[in-house]
Amino acid sequence: MTAVEINFDGLIGPTHNYAGLSEGNLASAKNRDTVARPRDAALEGIAKMRRLMAMGVPQGLLPPLERLPMAFLRTLGFSGDDRAVWEAVWKSEERLARNALAASAMWAANAATVSPGADTADGRIHLSTANLSTMLHRALEGEGTTRALARIFARDDTFAVHDPLPLQSTFSDEGAANHMRLCADHGSQGVEIFVYGRAGEETRTGFPARQTLEACRAIARRHGLDPARTVFARQSTAAIEAGAFHNDVVAVADCRTMFFHEQAFEDKAAMLAEITAKARGLFEPVFVEVPAADVPLADAITSYLFNSQLVTVPGGDRQVLIAPREAEENARSGAFIEKMLSGNGPIGRVDFVDVRESMKNGGGPACLRLRVAATAAERAMITSGFLLDDALASRIEDWVRAHYRETLAPGDLADPALLDETRVALDALTRVLPLGPDFYAFQRA
Ligand code: SUG
């Protein structure tokens, strides 16, 4: 069956800011308390979506979530009307407020893990919303993300949207950022690769490992994946300690090709052998390994070379890597790219995109998108209005220009006007995207 991959990008929300919330994410720590530019951030994201669309890669959208989430704060004992809750939390628990304000749902690679119908027992596309249980600000995303996915993938004869796994350390799950799929083409059976950083019961020192083996296994079971075509591989401690808080900071895959750093995995040889064995009879995997001698882990992580979108474009005979501009600017990554392009490997072109606002929080091009491989018939079942075209992109850009602040400095965040502004913005968005008048909690209140 022929299928294409659709990238659903997270639309960057109006409260985008730098709060230094993610331990182990070096960019988030480094840029803590710097001034954010929400309008530019959102427009950069849309410009990236336009680039992909222009290449013939279909593009979808996931909406931003409501911030601050009032129900969560009320559970913690804040009371009164929403404005009183907002003021009280900023006054008494600023760190909590900053967690609750994060626009981190923009990183759609962490929204869910997706298995295409070619791999699942019931032939449906399965999407498991991530619980993101390691970081407080991210653990607040699951409910809203499930709601969004249920709107977009509403047809349960075609899609199965699963709730997040139990919100507990044993099942820490960060979605597609720790999941890769290799295949002959997107419509054929593939080998799904789940990358975990620790076993559930394990306690580690150092930076957190955000994905557990138990979470990976549970998702594979729910999705009805065949164990004969599923691989569980451990991320290397060296990569986590160097700042690879998700596997997609050191590896990316598309069709037969896996592009990865030499030190990405704990037992690389065993993993590659298992992938090759499980792919036998289906396709021949192509491994593009980047030696640490060419690009040390530190450069891979500051440049985000691997946090690129590796795509197969219609009519193209070699794959294209959509890399962050920072990868070109980094001497080691830039030199590796030149060397790679002068060879005749599977990646024949590298395009650079500016997503600097997202990058300053540790989110490159690959973090901003959730991939859904779908046949034409499955694609037709996606709720209409969530797939982007030029006209919709222009409407969203107008919406951003009308509603987003140019800058958000740490001192601006507690401003109660921000609560009203974001609500007006999100309410308007529910008329640009077919989210309906009750998508956000404030609309239902
Ligand atoms: O979870 N940054 C995100 C970046 C996620 C990147 N996603 C992928 N690699 N797929 C994170 O660490 C920083 C927010 C702040 O500090 O304000 C943050 O959440």
CSV table of C-alpha atoms and ligand atoms in Angstrom, one decimal:
chain,number,residue,atom,x,y,z
A,1,MET,CA,0.0,0.0,0.0
A,2,THR,CA,1.4,3.4,-0.8
A,3,ALA,CA,1.7,5.8,2.1
A,4,VAL,CA,3.3,9.2,2.7
A,5,GLU,CA,4.5,10.7,5.8
A,6,ILE,CA,2.7,13.8,7.1
A,7,ASN,CA,4.5,16.0,9.5
A,8,PHE,CA,2.3,17.5,12.2
A,9,ASP,CA,4.1,20.5,13.7
A,10,GLY,CA,3.3,22.0,17.0
A,11,LEU,CA,2.1,25.6,16.5
A,12,ILE,CA,4.3,27.6,18.9
A,13,GLY,CA,2.1,29.1,21.5
A,14,PRO,CA,1.9,32.7,22.7
A,15,THR,CA,3.6,32.1,26.1
A,16,HIS,CA,6.9,30.8,24.6
A,17,ASN,CA,9.6,31.8,27.0
A,18,TYR,CA,12.9,30.6,28.5
A,19,ALA,CA,12.5,29.4,32.1
A,20,GLY,CA,15.4,26.9,32.3
A,21,LEU,CA,13.0,24.1,33.2
A,22,SER,CA,14.6,21.1,31.7
A,23,GLU,CA,17.5,19.6,33.6
A,24,GLY,CA,19.8,17.7,31.2
A,25,ASN,CA,18.8,20.0,28.3
A,26,LEU,CA,21.8,22.2,27.9
A,27,ALA,CA,20.2,24.9,25.7
A,28,SER,CA,17.3,25.3,28.2
A,29,ALA,CA,19.7,25.8,31.1
A,30,LYS,CA,22.0,28.2,29.1
A,31,ASN,CA,19.2,30.5,27.9
A,32,ARG,CA,17.3,30.6,31.2
A,33,ASP,CA,15.8,34.1,31.8
A,34,THR,CA,16.8,35.5,28.5
A,35,VAL,CA,14.2,37.4,26.5
A,36,ALA,CA,11.9,35.3,24.3
A,37,ARG,CA,10.3,36.4,21.0
A,38,PRO,CA,7.0,34.5,20.8
A,39,ARG,CA,5.9,36.1,17.5
A,40,ASP,CA,9.2,35.3,15.8
A,41,ALA,CA,9.2,31.8,17.3
A,42,ALA,CA,5.7,31.0,15.8
A,43,LEU,CA,6.5,32.6,12.4
A,44,GLU,CA,9.8,30.6,12.2
A,45,GLY,CA,7.8,27.4,12.9
A,46,ILE,CA,5.3,28.2,10.1
A,47,ALA,CA,8.1,29.2,7.7
A,48,LYS,CA,9.6,25.7,8.3
A,49,MET,CA,6.2,24.1,7.6
A,50,ARG,CA,6.0,26.1,4.4
A,51,ARG,CA,9.5,24.9,3.3
A,52,LEU,CA,8.4,21.2,3.8
A,53,MET,CA,5.2,21.8,1.9
A,54,ALA,CA,7.1,23.4,-1.0
A,55,MET,CA,9.1,20.2,-1.2
A,56,GLY,CA,6.0,18.2,-1.6
A,57,VAL,CA,5.9,16.9,2.0
A,58,PRO,CA,2.4,17.2,3.5
A,59,GLN,CA,2.1,19.2,6.6
A,60,GLY,CA,-0.4,19.2,9.5
A,61,LEU,CA,-0.8,21.3,12.6
A,62,LEU,CA,-1.2,20.6,16.3
A,63,PRO,CA,-2.6,23.5,18.3
A,64,PRO,CA,-0.9,25.1,21.3
A,65,LEU,CA,-2.3,24.3,24.7
A,66,GLU,CA,-3.9,26.6,27.2
A,67,ARG,CA,-1.5,28.1,29.7
A,68,LEU,CA,-1.7,28.4,32.8
A,69,PRO,CA,-3.8,25.2,33.2
A,70,MET,CA,-6.3,26.4,35.8
A,71,ALA,CA,-7.6,22.9,36.8
A,72,PHE,CA,-4.1,21.9,37.7
A,73,LEU,CA,-3.5,24.9,39.9
A,74,ARG,CA,-6.9,24.5,41.6
A,75,THR,CA,-6.0,20.9,42.5
A,76,LEU,CA,-3.0,22.5,44.3
A,77,GLY,CA,-5.3,24.6,46.4
A,78,PHE,CA,-5.3,27.9,44.5
A,79,SER,CA,-8.9,29.3,44.5
A,80,GLY,CA,-11.0,32.2,43.5
A,81,ASP,CA,-11.7,33.2,39.9
A,82,ASP,CA,-9.1,32.5,37.2
A,83,ARG,CA,-7.5,35.9,37.6
A,84,ALA,CA,-7.2,35.4,41.4
A,85,VAL,CA,-5.6,32.0,40.8
A,86,TRP,CA,-3.2,33.5,38.3
A,87,GLU,CA,-2.2,36.3,40.6
A,88,ALA,CA,-1.8,34.0,43.7
A,89,VAL,CA,0.4,31.5,42.0
A,90,TRP,CA,2.7,34.1,40.6
A,91,LYS,CA,2.9,35.7,44.0
A,92,SER,CA,3.5,32.6,46.1
A,93,GLU,CA,5.0,30.0,43.8
A,94,GLU,CA,6.8,31.6,41.0
A,95,ARG,CA,8.6,28.5,39.9
A,96,LEU,CA,5.4,26.6,39.8
A,97,ALA,CA,3.8,29.4,37.7
A,98,ARG,CA,6.7,29.3,35.3
A,99,ASN,CA,6.3,25.5,34.8
A,100,ALA,CA,2.6,26.0,34.2
A,101,LEU,CA,3.3,28.7,31.6
A,102,ALA,CA,5.6,26.7,29.4
A,103,ALA,CA,4.7,26.6,25.7
A,104,SER,CA,6.5,23.2,25.5
A,105,ALA,CA,3.7,21.5,23.6
A,106,MET,CA,5.3,23.0,20.5
A,107,TRP,CA,7.7,20.1,20.5
A,108,ALA,CA,5.3,17.7,18.8
A,109,ALA,CA,7.9,14.9,18.6
A,110,ASN,CA,7.1,14.5,22.3
A,111,ALA,CA,3.3,14.6,21.8
A,112,ALA,CA,2.9,10.9,21.0
A,113,THR,CA,4.4,7.7,19.6
A,114,VAL,CA,2.9,6.8,16.2
A,115,SER,CA,2.7,3.4,14.5
A,116,PRO,CA,1.4,3.2,11.0
A,117,GLY,CA,-1.3,0.8,10.0
A,118,ALA,CA,1.3,-1.4,8.1
A,119,ASP,CA,2.8,-2.3,11.4
A,120,THR,CA,-0.2,-2.8,13.8
A,121,ALA,CA,-2.2,-5.9,14.4
A,122,ASP,CA,-5.5,-4.3,13.6
A,123,GLY,CA,-4.3,-2.2,10.7
A,124,ARG,CA,-5.2,1.1,12.3
A,125,ILE,CA,-2.8,3.9,12.9
A,126,HIS,CA,-2.1,3.9,16.6
A,127,LEU,CA,-1.1,7.0,18.5
A,128,SER,CA,-0.1,6.9,22.2
A,129,THR,CA,0.0,10.3,23.8
A,130,ALA,CA,3.2,10.7,25.8
A,131,ASN,CA,2.9,11.2,29.6
A,132,LEU,CA,6.1,13.3,29.7
A,133,SER,CA,6.3,12.4,33.4
A,134,THR,CA,9.9,13.4,34.0
A,135,MET,CA,9.5,17.2,33.9
A,136,LEU,CA,6.7,19.0,35.7
A,137,HIS,CA,6.0,21.5,32.9
A,138,ARG,CA,5.8,18.7,30.3
A,139,ALA,CA,3.7,16.4,32.5
A,140,LEU,CA,1.0,19.0,32.1
A,141,GLU,CA,0.6,18.4,28.4
A,142,GLY,CA,-0.9,14.9,28.2
A,143,GLU,CA,-4.6,15.8,28.7
A,144,GLY,CA,-4.6,18.6,26.2
A,145,THR,CA,-2.5,16.7,23.7
A,146,THR,CA,-4.9,13.7,23.8
A,147,ARG,CA,-7.8,16.0,23.3
A,148,ALA,CA,-6.1,17.5,20.2
A,149,LEU,CA,-5.2,14.1,18.8
A,150,ALA,CA,-8.7,12.8,19.4
A,151,ARG,CA,-10.1,15.8,17.3
A,152,ILE,CA,-7.6,15.4,14.5
A,153,PHE,CA,-7.7,11.6,14.4
A,154,ALA,CA,-11.3,11.2,15.3
A,155,ARG,CA,-12.2,8.2,13.1
A,156,ASP,CA,-11.8,5.2,15.3
A,157,ASP,CA,-12.2,2.8,12.3
A,158,THR,CA,-8.9,4.2,11.1
A,159,PHE,CA,-7.1,5.6,14.1
A,160,ALA,CA,-6.6,4.5,17.7
A,161,VAL,CA,-5.6,7.4,20.1
A,162,HIS,CA,-4.4,6.1,23.4
A,163,ASP,CA,-4.3,8.0,26.7
A,164,PRO,CA,-0.8,8.6,28.2
A,165,LEU,CA,0.7,5.7,30.2
A,166,PRO,CA,0.3,5.9,34.0
A,167,LEU,CA,2.0,9.1,35.2
A,168,GLN,CA,4.7,7.4,37.2
A,169,SER,CA,8.5,7.0,36.9
A,170,THR,CA,8.3,3.4,35.8
A,171,PHE,CA,6.5,4.4,32.7
A,172,SER,CA,8.3,7.6,31.8
A,173,ASP,CA,7.5,8.2,28.1
A,174,GLU,CA,8.5,11.1,25.8
A,175,GLY,CA,6.9,9.9,22.6
A,176,ALA,CA,8.3,9.8,19.1
A,177,ALA,CA,11.5,11.6,20.1
A,178,ASN,CA,12.6,8.1,21.3
A,179,HIS,CA,11.2,6.1,18.5
A,180,MET,CA,12.4,5.5,15.0
A,181,ARG,CA,11.0,3.4,12.1
A,182,LEU,CA,12.9,1.8,9.2
A,183,CYS,CA,11.1,0.5,6.2
A,184,ALA,CA,11.3,0.0,2.4
A,185,ASP,CA,8.7,2.7,2.0
A,186,HIS,CA,6.2,4.3,4.4
A,187,GLY,CA,3.4,2.0,3.3
A,188,SER,CA,5.2,-1.3,3.9
A,189,GLN,CA,5.8,-3.2,7.1
A,190,GLY,CA,8.7,-1.7,8.9
A,191,VAL,CA,11.0,-2.3,11.9
A,192,GLU,CA,10.1,0.0,14.8
A,193,ILE,CA,12.9,0.9,17.1
A,194,PHE,CA,12.2,2.1,20.7
A,195,VAL,CA,15.1,3.8,22.5
A,196,TYR,CA,15.1,3.9,26.3
A,197,GLY,CA,17.4,5.5,28.8
A,198,ARG,CA,16.8,3.3,31.8
A,199,ALA,CA,14.7,0.4,33.2
A,200,GLY,CA,11.8,1.5,35.3
A,201,GLU,CA,13.2,0.5,38.6
A,202,GLU,CA,16.6,1.8,38.0
A,203,THR,CA,17.8,4.9,39.8
A,204,ARG,CA,20.6,6.9,38.1
A,205,THR,CA,22.8,9.8,39.1
A,206,GLY,CA,23.5,12.5,36.5
A,207,PHE,CA,21.0,13.9,34.0
A,208,PRO,CA,17.6,12.2,33.9
A,209,ALA,CA,16.9,9.4,31.5
A,210,ARG,CA,13.4,10.3,30.4
A,211,GLN,CA,12.3,7.1,28.7
A,212,THR,CA,11.9,3.7,30.3
A,213,LEU,CA,12.0,0.2,28.8
A,214,GLU,CA,8.7,-0.5,30.4
A,215,ALA,CA,7.1,2.4,28.7
A,216,CYS,CA,8.4,1.3,25.3
A,217,ARG,CA,7.2,-2.2,25.8
A,218,ALA,CA,3.7,-1.0,26.9
A,219,ILE,CA,3.4,1.1,23.8
A,220,ALA,CA,4.5,-1.7,21.5
A,221,ARG,CA,1.9,-3.9,23.1
A,222,ARG,CA,-0.9,-1.4,22.8
A,223,HIS,CA,-0.1,-0.7,19.2
A,224,GLY,CA,-0.2,-4.4,18.4
A,225,LEU,CA,3.4,-4.5,17.0
A,226,ASP,CA,4.9,-7.8,16.0
A,227,PRO,CA,7.9,-8.6,18.3
A,228,ALA,CA,9.6,-10.0,15.2
A,229,ARG,CA,9.8,-6.4,13.8
A,230,THR,CA,10.3,-4.5,17.0
A,231,VAL,CA,13.6,-3.5,18.6
A,232,PHE,CA,14.2,-2.1,22.0
A,233,ALA,CA,17.6,-0.4,22.3
A,234,ARG,CA,19.3,1.4,25.1
A,235,GLN,CA,20.5,5.0,24.7
A,236,SER,CA,24.1,5.4,25.8
A,237,THR,CA,24.8,7.0,29.2
A,238,ALA,CA,27.5,9.0,27.5
A,239,ALA,CA,24.9,10.6,25.2
A,240,ILE,CA,22.5,11.4,28.0
A,241,GLU,CA,25.3,12.9,30.1
A,242,ALA,CA,26.5,15.0,27.2
A,243,GLY,CA,23.0,16.5,26.9
A,244,ALA,CA,21.1,14.1,24.6
A,245,PHE,CA,17.9,14.2,26.7
A,246,HIS,CA,16.0,12.5,23.8
A,247,ASN,CA,17.3,10.0,21.3
A,248,ASP,CA,16.4,12.4,18.5
A,249,VAL,CA,19.2,14.6,19.5
A,250,VAL,CA,21.7,12.0,18.3
A,251,ALA,CA,19.8,9.9,15.7
A,252,VAL,CA,17.1,10.1,13.0
A,253,ALA,CA,15.7,7.6,10.6
A,254,ASP,CA,13.6,7.7,7.4
A,255,CYS,CA,12.7,4.8,5.1
A,256,ARG,CA,15.8,2.5,5.0
A,257,THR,CA,18.3,5.1,6.4
A,258,MET,CA,19.3,5.6,9.9
A,259,PHE,CA,21.6,8.6,10.5
A,260,PHE,CA,23.2,8.5,13.9
A,261,HIS,CA,26.1,9.4,16.1
A,262,GLU,CA,28.6,6.7,16.9
A,263,GLN,CA,28.0,7.1,20.6
A,264,ALA,CA,24.2,7.3,20.5
A,265,PHE,CA,23.5,3.7,21.7
A,266,GLU,CA,24.8,1.6,24.6
A,267,ASP,CA,25.4,-1.5,22.5
A,268,LYS,CA,25.5,-0.3,18.9
A,269,ALA,CA,26.7,-3.5,17.3
A,270,ALA,CA,23.9,-5.6,18.9
A,271,MET,CA,21.3,-3.1,18.0
A,272,LEU,CA,22.4,-2.8,14.3
A,273,ALA,CA,22.5,-6.6,14.0
A,274,GLU,CA,19.0,-6.9,15.5
A,275,ILE,CA,17.6,-4.3,13.1
A,276,THR,CA,19.3,-6.0,10.1
A,277,ALA,CA,18.0,-9.4,11.2
A,278,LYS,CA,14.5,-8.1,11.7
A,279,ALA,CA,14.5,-6.3,8.4
A,280,ARG,CA,15.5,-9.4,6.5
A,281,GLY,CA,13.1,-10.1,3.7
A,282,LEU,CA,11.6,-6.6,3.9
A,283,PHE,CA,14.4,-4.2,3.1
A,284,GLU,CA,18.1,-3.7,3.5
A,285,PRO,CA,18.8,-1.0,6.2
A,286,VAL,CA,21.4,1.7,5.4
A,287,PHE,CA,23.3,3.0,8.4
A,288,VAL,CA,24.9,6.4,8.2
A,289,GLU,CA,27.1,6.5,11.2
A,290,VAL,CA,28.9,9.8,12.2
A,291,PRO,CA,32.2,9.1,14.0
A,292,ALA,CA,32.9,10.9,17.2
A,293,ALA,CA,36.3,11.7,15.6
A,294,ASP,CA,34.5,13.8,13.0
A,295,VAL,CA,31.7,15.3,15.2
A,296,PRO,CA,32.3,14.9,18.9
A,297,LEU,CA,29.1,14.5,21.0
A,298,ALA,CA,29.5,18.0,22.4
A,299,ASP,CA,29.3,19.5,18.8
A,300,ALA,CA,26.5,17.1,17.8
A,301,ILE,CA,24.5,18.4,20.7
A,302,THR,CA,25.2,22.2,20.5
A,303,SER,CA,24.7,22.1,16.7
A,304,TYR,CA,21.7,19.7,16.7
A,305,LEU,CA,23.0,18.0,13.5
A,306,PHE,CA,20.9,14.9,14.2
A,307,ASN,CA,17.8,16.8,15.3
A,308,SER,CA,17.0,17.2,11.6
A,309,GLN,CA,14.1,16.1,9.5
A,310,LEU,CA,15.2,13.3,7.2
A,311,VAL,CA,12.7,13.2,4.4
A,312,THR,CA,12.0,11.4,1.2
A,313,VAL,CA,10.7,13.9,-1.3
A,314,PRO,CA,8.5,13.1,-4.2
A,315,GLY,CA,10.5,12.4,-7.3
A,316,GLY,CA,13.9,12.7,-5.5
A,317,ASP,CA,16.3,9.9,-5.7
A,318,ARG,CA,18.2,10.7,-2.5
A,319,GLN,CA,17.0,11.8,0.9
A,320,VAL,CA,17.0,15.4,2.1
A,321,LEU,CA,18.1,16.5,5.6
A,322,ILE,CA,16.3,19.5,6.9
A,323,ALA,CA,18.9,20.7,9.5
A,324,PRO,CA,19.0,23.7,11.8
A,325,ARG,CA,21.1,26.6,10.7
A,326,GLU,CA,23.3,26.0,13.8
A,327,ALA,CA,24.5,22.7,12.2
A,328,GLU,CA,26.0,24.7,9.3
A,329,GLU,CA,27.5,27.2,11.6
A,330,ASN,CA,29.3,24.6,13.8
A,331,ALA,CA,32.7,23.9,12.3
A,332,ARG,CA,32.7,20.1,12.9
A,333,SER,CA,29.1,19.5,11.9
A,334,GLY,CA,29.4,21.8,8.9
A,335,ALA,CA,32.5,20.0,7.7
A,336,PHE,CA,30.9,16.6,8.2
A,337,ILE,CA,27.9,17.7,6.1
A,338,GLU,CA,30.2,18.8,3.3
A,339,LYS,CA,32.0,15.5,3.4
A,340,MET,CA,28.8,13.6,3.4
A,341,LEU,CA,27.4,15.4,0.4
A,342,SER,CA,30.5,14.9,-1.6
A,343,GLY,CA,30.0,11.1,-1.2
A,344,ASN,CA,27.2,9.1,-2.8
A,345,GLY,CA,25.3,8.0,0.4
A,346,PRO,CA,21.6,8.1,0.7
A,347,ILE,CA,21.4,11.7,1.9
A,348,GLY,CA,21.9,13.8,-1.1
A,349,ARG,CA,21.0,17.3,0.1
A,350,VAL,CA,20.9,19.3,3.3
A,351,ASP,CA,18.6,22.3,3.6
A,352,PHE,CA,19.1,24.7,6.6
A,353,VAL,CA,16.2,26.3,8.5
A,354,ASP,CA,16.1,29.0,11.1
A,355,VAL,CA,14.2,27.9,14.2
A,356,ARG,CA,16.4,29.8,16.6
A,357,GLU,CA,13.7,30.6,19.1
A,358,SER,CA,12.9,26.9,19.6
A,359,MET,CA,16.6,25.9,19.4
A,360,LYS,CA,17.3,28.2,22.4
A,361,ASN,CA,15.1,25.8,24.4
A,362,GLY,CA,16.6,22.7,23.0
A,363,GLY,CA,14.1,22.1,20.2
A,364,GLY,CA,15.4,21.7,16.6
A,365,PRO,CA,13.5,21.0,13.4
A,366,ALA,CA,12.8,17.3,14.3
A,367,CYS,CA,11.5,18.2,17.8
A,368,LEU,CA,8.8,20.4,16.2
A,369,ARG,CA,7.1,17.7,14.2
A,370,LEU,CA,5.2,14.5,14.8
A,371,ARG,CA,5.3,12.1,11.9
A,372,VAL,CA,2.2,10.2,10.8
A,373,ALA,CA,2.6,7.8,7.8
A,374,ALA,CA,-0.8,7.5,6.1
A,375,THR,CA,-2.2,6.0,2.9
A,376,ALA,CA,-4.4,8.2,0.8
A,377,ALA,CA,-7.5,6.5,2.3
A,378,GLU,CA,-6.2,7.1,5.9
A,379,ARG,CA,-5.3,10.7,5.1
A,380,ALA,CA,-8.8,11.3,3.9
A,381,MET,CA,-10.0,10.3,7.4
A,382,ILE,CA,-8.0,13.0,9.1
A,383,THR,CA,-10.4,15.7,10.3
A,384,SER,CA,-10.3,18.3,7.5
A,385,GLY,CA,-8.8,21.7,8.4
A,386,PHE,CA,-5.7,20.4,10.3
A,387,LEU,CA,-3.7,19.8,7.1
A,388,LEU,CA,-1.9,22.9,6.0
A,389,ASP,CA,-2.0,24.6,2.7
A,390,ASP,CA,-0.7,28.1,1.7
A,391,ALA,CA,-4.0,29.8,2.5
A,392,LEU,CA,-4.3,28.3,5.9
A,393,ALA,CA,-0.6,29.1,6.6
A,394,SER,CA,-1.3,32.7,5.8
A,395,ARG,CA,-4.3,32.8,8.0
A,396,ILE,CA,-2.3,31.4,10.9
A,397,GLU,CA,0.5,33.9,10.3
A,398,ASP,CA,-2.1,36.7,10.4
A,399,TRP,CA,-3.4,35.3,13.6
A,400,VAL,CA,0.1,35.2,15.1
A,401,ARG,CA,0.8,38.8,14.1
A,402,ALA,CA,-2.5,39.9,15.6
A,403,HIS,CA,-2.2,38.2,18.9
A,404,TYR,CA,1.4,37.4,19.9
A,405,ARG,CA,3.7,39.7,21.8
A,406,GLU,CA,7.0,40.6,20.2
A,407,THR,CA,9.0,39.9,23.3
A,408,LEU,CA,8.4,38.1,26.6
A,409,ALA,CA,11.0,38.9,29.3
A,410,PRO,CA,11.0,37.1,32.7
A,411,GLY,CA,9.5,40.3,34.2
A,412,ASP,CA,6.5,40.2,31.8
A,413,LEU,CA,5.4,36.7,32.6
A,414,ALA,CA,3.3,37.5,35.7
A,415,ASP,CA,1.3,40.2,33.9
A,416,PRO,CA,-2.4,39.3,34.3
A,417,ALA,CA,-3.0,40.9,30.9
A,418,LEU,CA,-1.2,37.9,29.4
A,419,LEU,CA,-3.9,35.6,30.7
A,420,ASP,CA,-6.6,37.6,28.8
A,421,GLU,CA,-4.5,38.0,25.7
A,422,THR,CA,-3.7,34.3,25.4
A,423,ARG,CA,-7.3,33.4,25.9
A,424,VAL,CA,-8.5,35.8,23.2
A,425,ALA,CA,-5.8,34.4,20.9
A,426,LEU,CA,-6.7,30.8,21.5
A,427,ASP,CA,-10.4,31.4,21.3
A,428,ALA,CA,-9.8,33.0,17.9
A,429,LEU,CA,-7.6,30.1,16.9
A,430,THR,CA,-10.6,27.7,17.4
A,431,ARG,CA,-12.2,29.5,14.5
A,432,VAL,CA,-9.1,29.3,12.3
A,433,LEU,CA,-8.6,25.6,13.0
A,434,PRO,CA,-11.7,23.4,13.4
A,435,LEU,CA,-11.2,22.9,17.1
A,436,GLY,CA,-14.7,24.0,18.0
A,437,PRO,CA,-16.0,26.4,20.7
A,438,ASP,CA,-15.2,24.0,23.6
A,439,PHE,CA,-11.6,22.8,22.9
A,440,TYR,CA,-9.9,24.8,25.6
A,441,ALA,CA,-10.9,24.5,29.3
A,442,PHE,CA,-11.5,28.2,29.6
A,443,GLN,CA,-14.1,28.0,26.8
A,444,ARG,CA,-15.9,25.2,28.6
A,445,ALA,CA,-15.9,27.0,32.0
B,1,SUG,O1,11.5,18.7,26.8
B,1,SUG,N1,12.6,22.1,26.3
B,1,SUG,C1,12.1,20.8,25.7
B,1,SUG,C2,12.7,20.5,24.4
B,1,SUG,C3,12.1,19.3,23.8
B,1,SUG,C4,12.8,18.9,22.5
B,1,SUG,N2,12.2,17.8,21.9
B,1,SUG,C5,12.8,16.8,21.3
B,1,SUG,N3,14.1,16.6,21.4
B,1,SUG,N4,12.1,16.0,20.6
B,1,SUG,C6,12.4,19.7,26.7
B,1,SUG,O2,13.4,19.7,27.4
B,1,SUG,C7,12.5,23.9,27.9
B,1,SUG,C8,11.5,24.8,28.5
B,1,SUG,C9,12.1,25.9,29.3
B,1,SUG,O3,13.2,25.7,29.8
B,1,SUG,O4,11.5,27.0,29.3
B,1,SUG,C10,11.9,22.6,27.3
B,1,SUG,O5,11.0,22.2,27.8
